GROMACS .gro file of C-alpha atoms in nm:
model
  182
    1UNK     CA    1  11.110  10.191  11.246
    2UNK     CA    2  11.123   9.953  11.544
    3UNK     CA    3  11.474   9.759  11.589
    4UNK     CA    4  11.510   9.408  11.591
    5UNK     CA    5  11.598   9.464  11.976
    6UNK     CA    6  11.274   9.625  12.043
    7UNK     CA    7  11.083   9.319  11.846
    8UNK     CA    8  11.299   9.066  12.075
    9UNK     CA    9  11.195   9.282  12.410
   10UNK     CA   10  10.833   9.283  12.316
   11UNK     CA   11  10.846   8.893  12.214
   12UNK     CA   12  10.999   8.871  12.592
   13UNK     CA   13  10.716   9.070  12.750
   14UNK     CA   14  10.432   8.861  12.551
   15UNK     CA   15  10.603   8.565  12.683
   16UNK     CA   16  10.665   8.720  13.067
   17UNK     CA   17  10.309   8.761  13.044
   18UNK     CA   18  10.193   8.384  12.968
   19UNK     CA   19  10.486   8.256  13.276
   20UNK     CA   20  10.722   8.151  12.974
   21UNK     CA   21  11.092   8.203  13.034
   22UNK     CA   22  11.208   8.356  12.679
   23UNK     CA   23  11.508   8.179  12.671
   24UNK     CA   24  11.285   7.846  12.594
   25UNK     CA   25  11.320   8.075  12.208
   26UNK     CA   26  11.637   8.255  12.257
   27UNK     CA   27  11.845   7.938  12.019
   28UNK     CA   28  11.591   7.977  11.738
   29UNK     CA   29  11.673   8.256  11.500
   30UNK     CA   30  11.259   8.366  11.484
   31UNK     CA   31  11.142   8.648  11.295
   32UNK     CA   32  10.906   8.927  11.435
   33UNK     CA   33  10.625   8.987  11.186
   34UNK     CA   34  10.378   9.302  11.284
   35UNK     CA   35  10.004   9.255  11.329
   36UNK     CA   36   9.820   9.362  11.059
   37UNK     CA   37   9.543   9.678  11.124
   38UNK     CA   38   9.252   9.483  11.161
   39UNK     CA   39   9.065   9.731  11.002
   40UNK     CA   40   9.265   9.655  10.671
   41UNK     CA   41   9.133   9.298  10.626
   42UNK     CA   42   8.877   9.161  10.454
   43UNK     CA   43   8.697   8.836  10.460
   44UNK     CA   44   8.886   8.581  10.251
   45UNK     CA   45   8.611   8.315  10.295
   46UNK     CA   46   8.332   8.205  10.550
   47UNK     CA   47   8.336   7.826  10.629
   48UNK     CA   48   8.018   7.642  10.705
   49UNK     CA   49   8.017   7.709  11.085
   50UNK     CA   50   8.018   8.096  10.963
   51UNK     CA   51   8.343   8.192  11.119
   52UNK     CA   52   8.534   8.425  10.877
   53UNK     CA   53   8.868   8.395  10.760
   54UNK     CA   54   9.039   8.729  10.710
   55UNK     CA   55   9.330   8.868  10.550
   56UNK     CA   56   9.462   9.156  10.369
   57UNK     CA   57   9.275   9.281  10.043
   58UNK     CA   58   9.604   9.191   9.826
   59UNK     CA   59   9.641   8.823  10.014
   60UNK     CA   60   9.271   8.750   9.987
   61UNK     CA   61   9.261   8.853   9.603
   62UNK     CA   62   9.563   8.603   9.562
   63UNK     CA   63   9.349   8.342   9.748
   64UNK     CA   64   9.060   8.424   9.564
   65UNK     CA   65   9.240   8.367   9.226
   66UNK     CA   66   9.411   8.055   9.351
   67UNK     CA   67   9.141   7.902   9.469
   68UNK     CA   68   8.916   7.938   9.150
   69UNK     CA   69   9.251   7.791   8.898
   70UNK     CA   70   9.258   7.478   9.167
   71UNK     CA   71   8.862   7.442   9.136
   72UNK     CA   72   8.900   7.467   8.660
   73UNK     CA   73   9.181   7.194   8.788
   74UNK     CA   74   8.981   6.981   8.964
   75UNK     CA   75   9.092   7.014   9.282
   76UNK     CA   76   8.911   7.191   9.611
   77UNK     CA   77   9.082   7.417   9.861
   78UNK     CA   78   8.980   7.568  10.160
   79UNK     CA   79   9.073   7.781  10.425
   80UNK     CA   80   9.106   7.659  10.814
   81UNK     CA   81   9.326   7.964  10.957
   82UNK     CA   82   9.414   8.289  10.807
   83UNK     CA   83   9.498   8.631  11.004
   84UNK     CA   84   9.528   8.624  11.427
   85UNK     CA   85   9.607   8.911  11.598
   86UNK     CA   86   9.852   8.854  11.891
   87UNK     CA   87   9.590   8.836  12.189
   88UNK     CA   88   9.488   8.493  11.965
   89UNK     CA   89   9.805   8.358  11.916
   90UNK     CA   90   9.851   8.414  12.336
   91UNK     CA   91   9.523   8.248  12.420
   92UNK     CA   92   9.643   7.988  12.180
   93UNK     CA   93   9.964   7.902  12.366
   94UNK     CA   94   9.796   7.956  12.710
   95UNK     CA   95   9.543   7.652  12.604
   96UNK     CA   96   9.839   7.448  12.529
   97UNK     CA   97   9.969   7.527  12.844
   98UNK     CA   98   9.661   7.474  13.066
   99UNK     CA   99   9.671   7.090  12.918
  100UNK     CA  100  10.022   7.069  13.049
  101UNK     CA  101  10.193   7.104  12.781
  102UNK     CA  102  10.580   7.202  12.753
  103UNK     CA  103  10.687   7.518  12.550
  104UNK     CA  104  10.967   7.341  12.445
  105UNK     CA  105  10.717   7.121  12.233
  106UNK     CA  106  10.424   7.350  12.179
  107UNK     CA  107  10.671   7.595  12.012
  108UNK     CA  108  10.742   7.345  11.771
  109UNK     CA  109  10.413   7.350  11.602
  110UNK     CA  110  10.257   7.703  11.778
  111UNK     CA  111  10.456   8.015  11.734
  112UNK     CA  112  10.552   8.262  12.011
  113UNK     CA  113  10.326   8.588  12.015
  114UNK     CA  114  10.477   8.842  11.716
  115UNK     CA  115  10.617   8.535  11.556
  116UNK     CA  116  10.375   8.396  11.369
  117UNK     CA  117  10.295   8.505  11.010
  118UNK     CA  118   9.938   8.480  11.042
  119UNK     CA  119   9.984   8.830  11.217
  120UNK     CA  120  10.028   8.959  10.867
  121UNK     CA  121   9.749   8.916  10.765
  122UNK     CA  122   9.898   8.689  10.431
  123UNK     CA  123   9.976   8.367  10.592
  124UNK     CA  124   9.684   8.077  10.568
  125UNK     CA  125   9.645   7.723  10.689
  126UNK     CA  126   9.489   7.529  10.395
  127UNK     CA  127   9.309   7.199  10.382
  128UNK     CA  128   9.099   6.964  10.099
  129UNK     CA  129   8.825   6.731  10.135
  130UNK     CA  130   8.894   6.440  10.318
  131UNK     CA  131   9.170   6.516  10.459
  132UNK     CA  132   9.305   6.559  10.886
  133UNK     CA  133   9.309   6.994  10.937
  134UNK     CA  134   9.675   7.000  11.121
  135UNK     CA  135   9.845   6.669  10.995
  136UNK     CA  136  10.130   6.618  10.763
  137UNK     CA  137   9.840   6.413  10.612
  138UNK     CA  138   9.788   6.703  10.387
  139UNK     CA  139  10.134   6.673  10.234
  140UNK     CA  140  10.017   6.406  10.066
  141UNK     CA  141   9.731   6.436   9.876
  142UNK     CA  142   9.685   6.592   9.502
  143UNK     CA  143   9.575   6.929   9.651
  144UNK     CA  144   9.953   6.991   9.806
  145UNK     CA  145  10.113   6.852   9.468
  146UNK     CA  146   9.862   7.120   9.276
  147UNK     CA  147  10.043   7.398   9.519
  148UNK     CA  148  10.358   7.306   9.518
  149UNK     CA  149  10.326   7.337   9.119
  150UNK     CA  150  10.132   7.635   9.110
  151UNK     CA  151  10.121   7.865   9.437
  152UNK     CA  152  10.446   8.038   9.352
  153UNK     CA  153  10.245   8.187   9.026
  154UNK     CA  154   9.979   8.330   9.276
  155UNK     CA  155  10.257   8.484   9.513
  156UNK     CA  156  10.224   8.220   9.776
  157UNK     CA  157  10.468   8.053   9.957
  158UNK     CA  158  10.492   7.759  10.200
  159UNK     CA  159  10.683   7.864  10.505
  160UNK     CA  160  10.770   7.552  10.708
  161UNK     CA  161  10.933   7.286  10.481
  162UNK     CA  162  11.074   6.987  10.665
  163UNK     CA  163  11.389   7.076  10.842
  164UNK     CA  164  11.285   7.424  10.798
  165UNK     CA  165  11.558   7.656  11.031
  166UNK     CA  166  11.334   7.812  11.240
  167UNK     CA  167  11.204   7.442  11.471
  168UNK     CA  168  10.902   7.410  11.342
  169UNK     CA  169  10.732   7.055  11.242
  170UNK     CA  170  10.696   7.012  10.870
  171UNK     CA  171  10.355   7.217  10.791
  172UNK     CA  172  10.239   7.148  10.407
  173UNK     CA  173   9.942   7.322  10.454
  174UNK     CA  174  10.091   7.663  10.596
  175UNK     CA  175  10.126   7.941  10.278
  176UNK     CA  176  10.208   8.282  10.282
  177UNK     CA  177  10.159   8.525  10.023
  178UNK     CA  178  10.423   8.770   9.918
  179UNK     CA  179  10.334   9.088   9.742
  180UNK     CA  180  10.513   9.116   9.434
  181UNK     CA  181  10.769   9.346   9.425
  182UNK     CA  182  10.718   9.663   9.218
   0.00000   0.00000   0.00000
């Protein structure tokens, strides 16, 4: 098993690699979530540009299910982000930083490589018709009242509630699922 230390030295390297002093993170209390084998996932759902959104068999069953009850309840979910491995996640902050942007803010709404859930391989961005991808938008329409009501039931959580303790901006379309326990 790797220690916590090891996990905080590795986050450190990532970050030594994109010219990011680690102690931009070293206040925020972070977790370290491992990438999932890539060759575990499976494709949760194609969207109409064909790019595939992937996750792990017992997340995309979970989606599968939640998104057909939301559908028999009238409302329509979809998927805009699912798993990233970490090379993603470091091209991801790298963009932010070519447009000259600080990692003070970027790691508001963007976490650091081997912090972000979507490494999992259970975490998904979700979005409805009509609706802004990436804006608290989403928060308010009928498809985030359905989830708040019913995700739990399908194992699925929302991570970054407003005030959340981990610095990140309010994100009512971010869910992870949560294998039950046995």
């Amino acid at each position: 098993m790797i220690s916590a230390a090891d996990n905080r030295q590795q986050i450190s390297l990532w970050l030594a690699e994109l010219g990011i002093d680690s102690e931009v993170i070293a206040h925020r209390t972070l977790p370290f979530f491992s990438e999932a084998d890539e060759k575990m996932l499976v494709t949760a759902e194609t969207n109409g540009e064909g790019k595939a959104f992937r996750l792990l068999p017992g997340a995309a069953s979970a989606w599968w299910q939640i998104q057909h009850q939301a559908r028999v309840d009238g409302i329509e979910l979809y998927l805009v982000s699912a798993w990233r491995s970490v090379a993603y996640q470091m091209a991801l902050i790298a963009e932010q930083q070519q447009q000259g942007i600080a990692p003070e803010t970027f790691f508001t709404y963007l976490a650091p490589p081997g912090c972000s859930e979507h490494h999992t391989g259970c975490a998904v961005d979700i979005n409805t018709p009509e609706c802004d991808e990436v804006s608290g938008i989403f928060g308010d329409t009928p498809a985030f009242c359905w989830l708040r009501q019913h995700a739990a039931g399908f194992g699925f959580v929302m991570s970054f509630a407003e005030n959340n303790p981990w610095g990140f901006i309010y994100e009512p379309w971010h869910w992870c699922w949560h294998a039950p326990k046995s």
